[in-house]
């Protein structure tokens, strides 16, 4: 039986590579990739324990922001980035459907209707109403690469995590599947005393990211079990990577995984992510799970049972639960039934968080499960397919 190679498929988000998705040409499986876990980097040692409640200053630094984007337009231009205007949005829709040679009514899209309103100047900024106010679309002027800009507080945990993941040596690890970050721009502090108490709203930073798609499996492209397992592998690898370096994502969900339509998958949304003083406890080695760090009242899309009951939990075990939910929901939405993965997801969704496997163990079990799948199945289409028309991001 010929098996797919995950080692050749592994994608490094930083710097960008052109590694292809899994294909039948990748025939040899090196199971060692599933046992591999990077050593913690010294850069993560100056981290904090999340066992205490936040003070008011920390809450203010970490709440979502809604900047006046027009005020920062020149700042972005000076760094080589352009925010979408009404003219840009109108042209985007026209080009999108012309490229597909499809007759489609542009008036069905609210974004297009908003951009072509008679009372709007074509050079006026045109924010995508489907995005939160903290996000804005645009492009890099040097090559017209489509981007998304996210506004965050300069001293927020989110920026701390994104900066660490986007900086060598963590940036260059092939298990790091964070959305490619092109730049981080700090807004000028105004007034000069902006670091005084209560003035965190004036300390904005902007994370410049590549624009990828939220379609877990591209609806207008052929896909196989091989490509589906590739997406799951990237999801598991990144969480294993984060946990090894003492980070927890804390909001793992299908909507927070994007693809570049070229076989790469990446996580976004590190708003609730944190870094901790201690790595995950290796429960499978018989150590006391209660020696792990605990979080209280975390906010997340996928909430494990212990949190629903008002109990504290391990941030790493919480991630494993959410990752299990992601795998389950991805299978339902894509039409793939993979019996070999069922025992793994059952263990990840164990009601008692102390009994859940670590992300590192999940990665190993995933690799062992793949060994049981034939080449014929790997190249098969989903058992149940629910095709949807492609929809532009705007």
Coordinates of N, CA and C in Angstrom, one line a residue, residues 84-301:
X84 N -9.0 49.8 0.7 CA -9.9 49.7 -0.3 C -10.8 51.0 -0.4
X85 N -11.0 51.5 -1.6 CA -11.9 52.6 -1.9 C -13.2 52.0 -2.6
X86 N -14.1 52.9 -2.8 CA -15.3 52.5 -3.6 C -15.0 52.0 -5.0
X87 N -14.0 52.7 -5.6 CA -13.6 52.3 -6.9 C -13.0 50.9 -6.9
X88 N -12.2 50.6 -5.9 CA -11.5 49.3 -5.8 C -12.6 48.2 -5.6
X89 N -13.6 48.4 -4.8 CA -14.6 47.4 -4.5 C -15.4 47.1 -5.7
X90 N -15.8 48.2 -6.4 CA -16.6 48.0 -7.7 C -15.8 47.2 -8.7
X91 N -14.6 47.5 -8.9 CA -13.7 46.8 -9.8 C -13.5 45.4 -9.4
X92 N -13.4 45.1 -8.1 CA -13.2 43.8 -7.6 C -14.3 42.9 -8.1
X93 N -15.5 43.3 -7.9 CA -16.7 42.5 -8.2 C -16.7 42.2 -9.7
X94 N -16.5 43.3 -10.5 CA -16.5 43.1 -12.0 C -15.4 42.1 -12.4
X95 N -14.2 42.3 -11.9 CA -13.1 41.4 -12.3 C -13.4 39.9 -11.9
X96 N -14.0 39.8 -10.7 CA -14.3 38.5 -10.1 C -15.1 37.6 -11.0
X97 N -16.2 38.2 -11.5 CA -17.2 37.5 -12.3 C -16.7 37.4 -13.8
X98 N -16.0 38.4 -14.3 CA -15.5 38.3 -15.6 C -14.5 37.2 -15.7
X99 N -13.7 37.0 -14.7 CA -12.6 36.0 -14.7 C -13.2 34.6 -14.8
X100 N -14.5 34.5 -14.3 CA -15.1 33.2 -14.3 C -16.1 33.0 -15.5
X101 N -16.1 34.1 -16.3 CA -17.0 34.0 -17.5 C -18.4 33.6 -17.2
X102 N -18.9 34.2 -16.1 CA -20.3 34.0 -15.6 C -21.1 35.2 -15.6
X103 N -22.3 35.2 -16.1 CA -23.2 36.3 -16.0 C -23.8 36.3 -14.7
X104 N -23.6 37.3 -13.9 CA -24.1 37.4 -12.6 C -24.5 38.8 -12.2
X105 N -25.6 38.9 -11.5 CA -26.1 40.3 -11.1 C -25.3 40.8 -9.9
X106 N -24.5 41.8 -10.2 CA -23.7 42.4 -9.1 C -24.5 43.0 -8.1
X107 N -25.7 43.4 -8.4 CA -26.6 44.1 -7.5 C -27.0 43.2 -6.3
X108 N -26.8 41.9 -6.5 CA -27.2 41.0 -5.4 C -26.2 41.1 -4.2
X109 N -25.1 41.8 -4.4 CA -24.1 41.9 -3.3 C -24.2 43.3 -2.7
X110 N -24.4 43.3 -1.4 CA -24.5 44.5 -0.6 C -23.2 45.4 -0.8
X111 N -22.1 44.7 -0.8 CA -20.8 45.4 -0.9 C -20.7 46.2 -2.2
X112 N -21.2 45.6 -3.3 CA -21.1 46.3 -4.6 C -22.1 47.5 -4.6
X113 N -23.3 47.2 -4.1 CA -24.3 48.3 -4.0 C -23.9 49.4 -3.2
X114 N -23.2 49.2 -2.1 CA -22.7 50.2 -1.2 C -21.6 51.0 -1.9
X115 N -20.7 50.3 -2.7 CA -19.6 51.0 -3.3 C -20.1 51.9 -4.5
X116 N -21.2 51.6 -5.1 CA -21.6 52.3 -6.3 C -22.7 53.4 -6.0
X117 N -23.0 53.6 -4.7 CA -24.0 54.6 -4.4 C -23.6 56.0 -5.0
X118 N -24.6 56.7 -5.5 CA -24.3 57.9 -6.2 C -23.8 59.0 -5.2
X119 N -24.1 58.9 -3.9 CA -23.6 59.9 -3.0 C -22.2 59.7 -2.5
X120 N -21.5 58.6 -3.1 CA -20.2 58.3 -2.6 C -19.1 58.6 -3.7
X121 N -18.0 59.2 -3.3 CA -16.9 59.5 -4.2 C -16.1 58.2 -4.4
X122 N -15.6 58.0 -5.6 CA -15.0 56.7 -5.9 C -13.7 56.6 -5.1
X123 N -13.1 57.7 -4.6 CA -11.9 57.6 -3.8 C -12.1 57.5 -2.3
X124 N -13.4 57.5 -2.0 CA -13.7 57.3 -0.6 C -13.5 55.9 -0.1
X125 N -13.0 55.8 1.2 CA -12.7 54.5 1.7 C -14.0 53.7 1.8
X126 N -14.0 52.4 1.5 CA -15.2 51.6 1.4 C -14.9 50.3 2.3
X127 N -15.4 50.4 3.5 CA -15.2 49.3 4.4 C -16.2 48.1 4.1
X128 N -15.7 46.9 4.2 CA -16.6 45.8 4.0 C -17.5 45.6 5.2
X129 N -18.8 45.8 5.0 CA -19.7 45.8 6.1 C -19.9 44.4 6.7
X130 N -19.4 43.4 6.0 CA -19.4 42.1 6.6 C -18.3 41.8 7.5
X131 N -17.4 42.7 7.7 CA -16.2 42.5 8.6 C -16.5 43.3 9.8
X132 N -15.9 42.9 11.0 CA -15.9 43.7 12.2 C -15.2 45.0 11.9
X133 N -15.5 46.0 12.7 CA -14.9 47.4 12.5 C -13.4 47.4 12.7
X134 N -12.9 46.4 13.4 CA -11.4 46.4 13.6 C -10.7 45.8 12.4
X135 N -11.4 45.4 11.4 CA -10.7 44.9 10.2 C -11.0 45.7 9.0
X136 N -10.0 45.8 8.0 CA -10.2 46.6 6.8 C -9.4 45.9 5.7
X137 N -10.0 45.8 4.5 CA -9.4 45.2 3.4 C -8.5 46.2 2.6
X138 N -7.5 45.7 1.9 CA -6.7 46.6 1.1 C -5.7 45.8 0.2
X139 N -4.7 46.4 -0.2 CA -3.7 45.7 -1.0 C -2.3 46.3 -0.7
X140 N -1.3 45.5 -1.0 CA 0.1 45.9 -0.9 C 0.5 46.6 -2.3
X141 N 0.9 47.8 -2.2 CA 1.1 48.6 -3.4 C 2.2 48.0 -4.4
X142 N 3.2 47.3 -3.8 CA 4.3 46.9 -4.6 C 3.9 45.8 -5.6
X143 N 2.9 45.0 -5.2 CA 2.5 43.8 -6.1 C 1.0 43.6 -6.1
X144 N 0.2 44.5 -5.5 CA -1.3 44.4 -5.5 C -1.8 43.1 -4.7
X145 N -0.9 42.6 -3.9 CA -1.3 41.5 -3.0 C -2.5 41.9 -2.1
X146 N -3.6 41.1 -2.1 CA -4.7 41.4 -1.3 C -4.4 41.2 0.2
X147 N -4.8 42.1 1.1 CA -4.4 42.1 2.5 C -5.7 42.4 3.3
X148 N -5.6 42.0 4.6 CA -6.5 42.4 5.6 C -5.7 43.0 6.7
X149 N -6.2 44.2 7.2 CA -5.5 44.9 8.3 C -6.4 44.8 9.5
X150 N -5.7 44.4 10.6 CA -6.5 44.3 11.9 C -5.9 45.3 12.9
X151 N -6.8 46.1 13.5 CA -6.4 47.0 14.6 C -6.4 46.4 15.9
X152 N -5.4 46.5 16.7 CA -5.3 45.9 18.0 C -4.6 47.0 19.0
X153 N -4.8 46.8 20.3 CA -4.1 47.6 21.2 C -2.6 47.2 21.2
X154 N -1.8 48.2 21.3 CA -0.3 48.0 21.2 C 0.2 47.1 22.4
X155 N -0.5 47.1 23.5 CA 0.0 46.3 24.6 C -1.0 45.1 24.9
X156 N -1.7 44.7 23.9 CA -2.7 43.6 24.0 C -1.9 42.3 24.0
X157 N -2.6 41.3 24.6 CA -2.1 39.9 24.5 C -2.0 39.4 23.1
X158 N -3.1 39.8 22.3 CA -3.1 39.4 20.9 C -1.9 39.8 20.1
X159 N -1.5 41.1 20.3 CA -0.3 41.5 19.6 C 0.9 40.8 20.1
X160 N 1.0 40.6 21.4 CA 2.1 39.8 21.9 C 2.3 38.5 21.3
X161 N 1.2 37.7 21.2 CA 1.2 36.4 20.6 C 1.5 36.4 19.1
X162 N 0.9 37.3 18.4 CA 1.1 37.4 16.9 C 2.5 37.8 16.6
X163 N 3.1 38.7 17.4 CA 4.5 39.2 17.2 C 5.4 38.0 17.4
X164 N 5.2 37.2 18.5 CA 6.1 36.1 18.7 C 6.0 35.0 17.6
X165 N 4.8 34.7 17.2 CA 4.6 33.7 16.1 C 5.1 34.2 14.8
X166 N 5.2 35.5 14.6 CA 5.6 36.1 13.3 C 7.1 36.5 13.3
X167 N 7.8 36.2 14.3 CA 9.2 36.6 14.4 C 10.1 35.4 14.5
X168 N 11.3 35.4 13.8 CA 12.2 34.2 14.0 C 12.6 34.1 15.4
X169 N 12.8 32.8 15.9 CA 12.8 31.6 15.1 C 11.4 30.9 15.0
X170 N 10.5 31.4 15.8 CA 9.1 30.7 15.7 C 8.5 30.8 14.3
X171 N 8.7 32.0 13.7 CA 8.1 32.2 12.4 C 8.5 31.2 11.3
X172 N 9.7 30.7 11.4 CA 10.3 29.8 10.4 C 10.0 28.3 10.7
X173 N 9.4 28.0 11.7 CA 9.1 26.6 12.0 C 8.0 26.0 11.1
X174 N 8.3 24.9 10.5 CA 7.3 24.3 9.5 C 5.9 23.9 10.2
X175 N 5.9 23.8 11.5 CA 4.7 23.5 12.2 C 3.9 24.7 12.6
X176 N 4.4 25.9 12.3 CA 3.7 27.1 12.6 C 2.8 27.5 11.5
X177 N 1.5 27.3 11.6 CA 0.6 27.6 10.6 C -0.3 28.8 11.0
X178 N 0.4 29.9 11.4 CA -0.2 31.2 11.7 C -0.4 31.9 10.3
X179 N -1.5 32.7 10.2 CA -1.7 33.4 9.0 C -0.5 34.3 8.7
X180 N 0.0 34.3 7.4 CA 1.2 35.1 7.1 C 1.0 36.6 7.5
X181 N 1.9 37.1 8.3 CA 1.9 38.5 8.7 C 2.9 39.2 8.0
X182 N 2.5 40.2 7.2 CA 3.5 40.9 6.3 C 4.1 42.1 7.0
X183 N 3.4 42.6 8.0 CA 4.0 43.9 8.7 C 3.2 44.1 9.9
X184 N 3.8 44.8 10.9 CA 3.0 45.3 12.0 C 3.4 46.8 12.1
X185 N 2.4 47.6 12.0 CA 2.6 49.1 12.0 C 2.0 49.7 13.3
X186 N 2.9 50.5 14.0 CA 2.4 51.1 15.2 C 2.0 52.5 14.9
X187 N 0.8 52.9 15.3 CA 0.3 54.3 15.1 C 1.1 55.2 16.0
X188 N 1.4 56.4 15.5 CA 2.0 57.4 16.4 C 1.2 57.7 17.6
X189 N 1.9 57.9 18.7 CA 1.2 58.1 20.0 C 0.8 59.6 20.0
X190 N -0.5 59.8 20.3 CA -1.0 61.2 20.3 C -2.2 61.2 21.3
X191 N -2.0 61.9 22.4 CA -1.0 62.9 22.8 C 0.2 62.1 23.3
X192 N 1.3 62.9 23.7 CA 2.6 62.3 24.2 C 2.4 61.5 25.4
X193 N 1.4 61.8 26.3 CA 1.2 61.1 27.5 C 0.2 59.9 27.4
X194 N 0.2 59.4 26.2 CA -0.8 58.3 25.9 C -0.6 57.1 26.7
X195 N 0.6 56.9 27.4 CA 0.8 55.8 28.2 C 0.3 55.9 29.6
X196 N -0.4 57.0 29.9 CA -1.0 57.2 31.2 C -2.2 56.3 31.3
X197 N -2.6 56.2 32.6 CA -3.7 55.2 32.9 C -5.0 55.6 32.1
X198 N -5.6 54.6 31.5 CA -6.9 54.9 30.9 C -6.8 55.4 29.4
X199 N -5.5 55.5 28.9 CA -5.4 56.0 27.6 C -5.0 55.0 26.5
X200 N -5.3 53.7 26.8 CA -4.8 52.6 25.9 C -5.5 52.7 24.6
X201 N -6.7 53.4 24.5 CA -7.3 53.5 23.2 C -6.5 54.3 22.2
X202 N -5.5 55.1 22.7 CA -4.7 55.8 21.8 C -3.4 55.0 21.3
X203 N -3.3 53.8 21.8 CA -2.1 53.0 21.5 C -2.4 51.9 20.5
X204 N -2.7 52.3 19.3 CA -3.1 51.3 18.3 C -1.9 50.8 17.5
X205 N -2.0 49.5 17.2 CA -1.1 48.9 16.3 C -1.9 48.2 15.2
X206 N -1.4 48.0 14.0 CA -2.1 47.4 12.9 C -1.3 46.2 12.4
X207 N -2.0 45.1 12.4 CA -1.4 43.8 11.9 C -1.8 43.6 10.4
X208 N -0.8 43.6 9.5 CA -1.0 43.5 8.1 C -0.9 42.0 7.7
X209 N -2.0 41.4 7.3 CA -2.0 40.0 7.0 C -2.4 39.7 5.5
X210 N -1.9 38.6 5.0 CA -2.4 38.2 3.7 C -3.9 37.9 3.8
X211 N -4.6 38.2 2.7 CA -6.0 37.8 2.7 C -6.2 36.4 2.2
X212 N -6.7 35.5 3.0 CA -7.0 34.1 2.6 C -8.5 33.9 2.7
X213 N -8.9 32.8 2.3 CA -10.3 32.5 2.3 C -10.8 31.7 3.5
X214 N -12.0 31.9 3.9 CA -12.6 31.2 5.0 C -13.3 29.9 4.6
X215 N -13.3 29.6 3.4 CA -13.8 28.3 2.9 C -12.9 27.2 3.3
X216 N -13.3 26.4 4.2 CA -12.4 25.3 4.7 C -11.9 24.4 3.5
X217 N -12.9 24.0 2.7 CA -12.6 23.3 1.5 C -13.1 24.2 0.3
X218 N -12.3 24.6 -0.6 CA -12.7 25.5 -1.7 C -13.9 24.9 -2.4
X219 N -15.0 25.6 -2.5 CA -16.2 25.0 -3.1 C -16.2 24.8 -4.6
X220 N -15.3 25.6 -5.3 CA -15.3 25.5 -6.8 C -14.0 24.8 -7.3
X221 N -13.4 24.0 -6.4 CA -12.2 23.3 -6.8 C -12.3 21.8 -6.4
X222 N -11.8 20.9 -7.2 CA -11.8 19.5 -6.8 C -11.0 19.2 -5.6
X223 N -11.5 18.3 -4.7 CA -10.8 17.9 -3.5 C -11.0 16.5 -3.2
X224 N -10.0 15.9 -2.5 CA -10.0 14.5 -2.2 C -9.8 14.4 -0.7
X225 N -9.9 13.1 -0.2 CA -9.6 12.8 1.2 C -8.2 13.3 1.5
X226 N -7.3 13.2 0.6 CA -5.9 13.6 0.8 C -5.8 15.1 1.2
X227 N -6.5 15.9 0.4 CA -6.5 17.3 0.7 C -7.2 17.7 2.0
X228 N -8.2 16.9 2.3 CA -9.0 17.2 3.5 C -8.1 16.8 4.7
X229 N -7.4 15.7 4.7 CA -6.5 15.3 5.8 C -5.3 16.3 5.9
X230 N -4.9 16.9 4.8 CA -3.9 17.9 4.8 C -4.3 19.1 5.6
X231 N -5.6 19.5 5.4 CA -6.1 20.6 6.2 C -6.1 20.3 7.7
X232 N -6.6 19.1 8.0 CA -6.6 18.7 9.4 C -5.2 18.6 10.0
X233 N -4.2 18.1 9.2 CA -2.9 18.1 9.7 C -2.3 19.4 10.1
X234 N -2.6 20.4 9.2 CA -2.1 21.8 9.5 C -2.7 22.3 10.8
X235 N -4.0 22.0 11.0 CA -4.7 22.5 12.2 C -4.1 21.8 13.5
X236 N -3.8 20.5 13.4 CA -3.3 19.9 14.6 C -1.8 20.3 14.8
X237 N -1.0 20.4 13.7 CA 0.4 20.8 13.9 C 0.5 22.2 14.6
X238 N -0.3 23.1 14.2 CA -0.2 24.5 14.7 C -0.5 24.5 16.2
X239 N -1.5 23.8 16.6 CA -1.8 23.8 18.1 C -0.7 23.0 18.8
X240 N -0.2 22.0 18.3 CA 0.9 21.3 18.9 C 2.1 22.2 19.1
X241 N 2.4 23.0 18.0 CA 3.4 24.0 18.0 C 3.2 25.0 19.1
X242 N 2.0 25.6 19.1 CA 1.7 26.6 20.1 C 1.9 26.1 21.5
X243 N 1.4 24.9 21.8 CA 1.5 24.4 23.2 C 2.9 24.1 23.6
X244 N 3.7 23.6 22.6 CA 5.1 23.4 22.9 C 5.8 24.6 23.4
X245 N 5.4 25.7 22.8 CA 6.0 27.0 23.1 C 5.2 27.8 24.1
X246 N 4.3 27.1 24.9 CA 3.6 27.6 26.0 C 2.5 28.6 25.6
X247 N 2.0 28.6 24.4 CA 0.9 29.4 24.0 C -0.4 28.5 23.9
X248 N -1.5 29.1 24.2 CA -2.8 28.5 24.0 C -3.6 29.4 23.1
X249 N -4.3 28.8 22.1 CA -5.1 29.6 21.2 C -6.4 30.1 21.8
X250 N -7.1 29.2 22.5 CA -8.3 29.5 23.2 C -9.5 29.9 22.4
X251 N -9.4 29.9 21.1 CA -10.6 30.1 20.3 C -10.5 29.3 19.0
X252 N -10.2 28.1 19.1 CA -10.1 27.2 17.9 C -11.5 26.9 17.4
X253 N -11.7 27.2 16.1 CA -13.0 27.0 15.5 C -12.8 27.0 14.0
X254 N -13.7 26.3 13.3 CA -13.6 26.2 11.8 C -13.5 27.6 11.2
X255 N -14.3 28.6 11.7 CA -14.3 29.9 11.2 C -12.9 30.6 11.4
X256 N -12.1 30.1 12.2 CA -10.8 30.7 12.5 C -9.6 30.0 11.8
X257 N -10.0 29.2 10.8 CA -9.0 28.5 9.9 C -9.2 29.0 8.5
X258 N -8.2 29.5 7.9 CA -8.3 30.0 6.5 C -7.4 29.2 5.6
X259 N -7.7 29.3 4.3 CA -6.9 28.6 3.3 C -6.5 29.6 2.2
X260 N -5.3 29.4 1.5 CA -4.9 30.2 0.4 C -5.3 29.6 -0.9
X261 N -6.1 28.5 -0.9 CA -6.5 27.8 -2.1 C -5.4 27.1 -2.8
X262 N -4.2 27.0 -2.2 CA -3.1 26.3 -2.8 C -2.5 25.2 -1.9
X263 N -3.4 24.7 -1.0 CA -3.0 23.6 -0.2 C -2.5 24.0 1.2
X264 N -2.5 25.3 1.5 CA -2.1 25.8 2.8 C -3.2 26.2 3.7
X265 N -3.2 25.9 5.0 CA -4.2 26.3 5.9 C -3.5 27.0 7.1
X266 N -4.2 28.0 7.6 CA -3.6 28.8 8.7 C -4.7 29.3 9.7
X267 N -4.2 29.5 10.9 CA -5.1 30.0 12.0 C -5.1 31.6 12.0
X268 N -6.2 32.1 12.4 CA -6.3 33.6 12.6 C -6.9 33.7 14.0
X269 N -7.2 35.0 14.4 CA -7.9 35.4 15.6 C -7.3 34.9 16.9
X270 N -6.3 35.6 17.3 CA -5.6 35.3 18.5 C -6.0 36.3 19.7
X271 N -7.2 36.8 19.6 CA -7.7 37.7 20.5 C -7.7 37.2 22.0
X272 N -8.0 36.0 22.2 CA -8.1 35.4 23.5 C -6.9 34.5 23.8
X273 N -5.9 34.5 22.9 CA -4.8 33.6 23.1 C -3.9 34.2 24.2
X274 N -3.1 33.3 24.8 CA -2.2 33.7 25.9 C -1.0 32.8 25.8
X275 N 0.1 33.4 26.4 CA 1.3 32.6 26.7 C 1.4 32.4 28.2
X276 N 2.0 31.2 28.5 CA 2.0 30.8 29.9 C 3.4 30.5 30.4
X277 N 3.6 30.4 31.7 CA 4.9 30.1 32.3 C 5.2 28.6 32.1
X278 N 4.2 27.8 32.0 CA 4.5 26.3 32.0 C 3.8 25.7 30.7
X279 N 4.5 24.7 30.2 CA 4.0 24.0 29.0 C 3.0 23.0 29.5
X280 N 2.3 22.3 28.5 CA 1.3 21.3 28.9 C 1.9 20.2 29.7
X281 N 1.1 19.7 30.7 CA 1.5 18.5 31.4 C 1.3 17.3 30.6
X282 N 2.3 16.4 30.6 CA 2.2 15.2 29.8 C 1.5 14.2 30.6
X283 N 0.2 14.3 30.6 CA -0.7 13.4 31.4 C -0.5 11.9 31.1
X284 N -0.1 11.6 29.8 CA 0.0 10.2 29.5 C 1.3 9.6 30.2
X285 N 2.1 10.4 30.8 CA 3.3 9.9 31.5 C 3.0 9.8 33.0
X286 N 1.8 10.0 33.4 CA 1.4 9.8 34.8 C 1.6 11.0 35.7
X287 N 1.9 12.2 35.1 CA 2.1 13.4 36.0 C 0.7 13.9 36.4
X288 N 0.8 14.7 37.4 CA -0.4 15.3 38.0 C -1.0 16.3 37.1
X289 N -2.2 16.2 36.5 CA -2.7 17.2 35.6 C -3.1 18.5 36.3
X290 N -3.3 18.4 37.6 CA -3.6 19.6 38.4 C -2.4 20.6 38.6
X291 N -1.2 20.1 38.2 CA -0.1 21.0 38.3 C 0.0 21.9 37.1
X292 N -0.9 21.7 36.1 CA -0.9 22.6 34.9 C -1.5 23.9 35.3
X293 N -1.3 24.9 34.4 CA -1.9 26.2 34.6 C -3.4 26.1 34.4
X294 N -4.2 27.0 35.0 CA -5.6 26.9 34.8 C -6.1 28.3 34.4
X295 N -7.2 28.3 33.6 CA -7.8 29.6 33.2 C -9.3 29.6 33.8
X296 N -9.8 30.8 34.0 CA -11.1 30.9 34.6 C -12.0 31.7 33.6
X297 N -13.2 31.3 33.4 CA -14.2 32.0 32.6 C -13.6 32.4 31.2
X298 N -13.0 31.5 30.5 CA -12.5 31.9 29.2 C -13.6 32.1 28.2
X299 N -13.4 33.1 27.2 CA -14.4 33.3 26.2 C -13.9 32.6 24.9
X300 N -14.8 31.8 24.4 CA -14.5 30.9 23.2 C -15.7 30.6 22.4
X301 N -15.4 30.2 21.2 CA -16.5 29.7 20.3 C -17.0 28.3 20.7

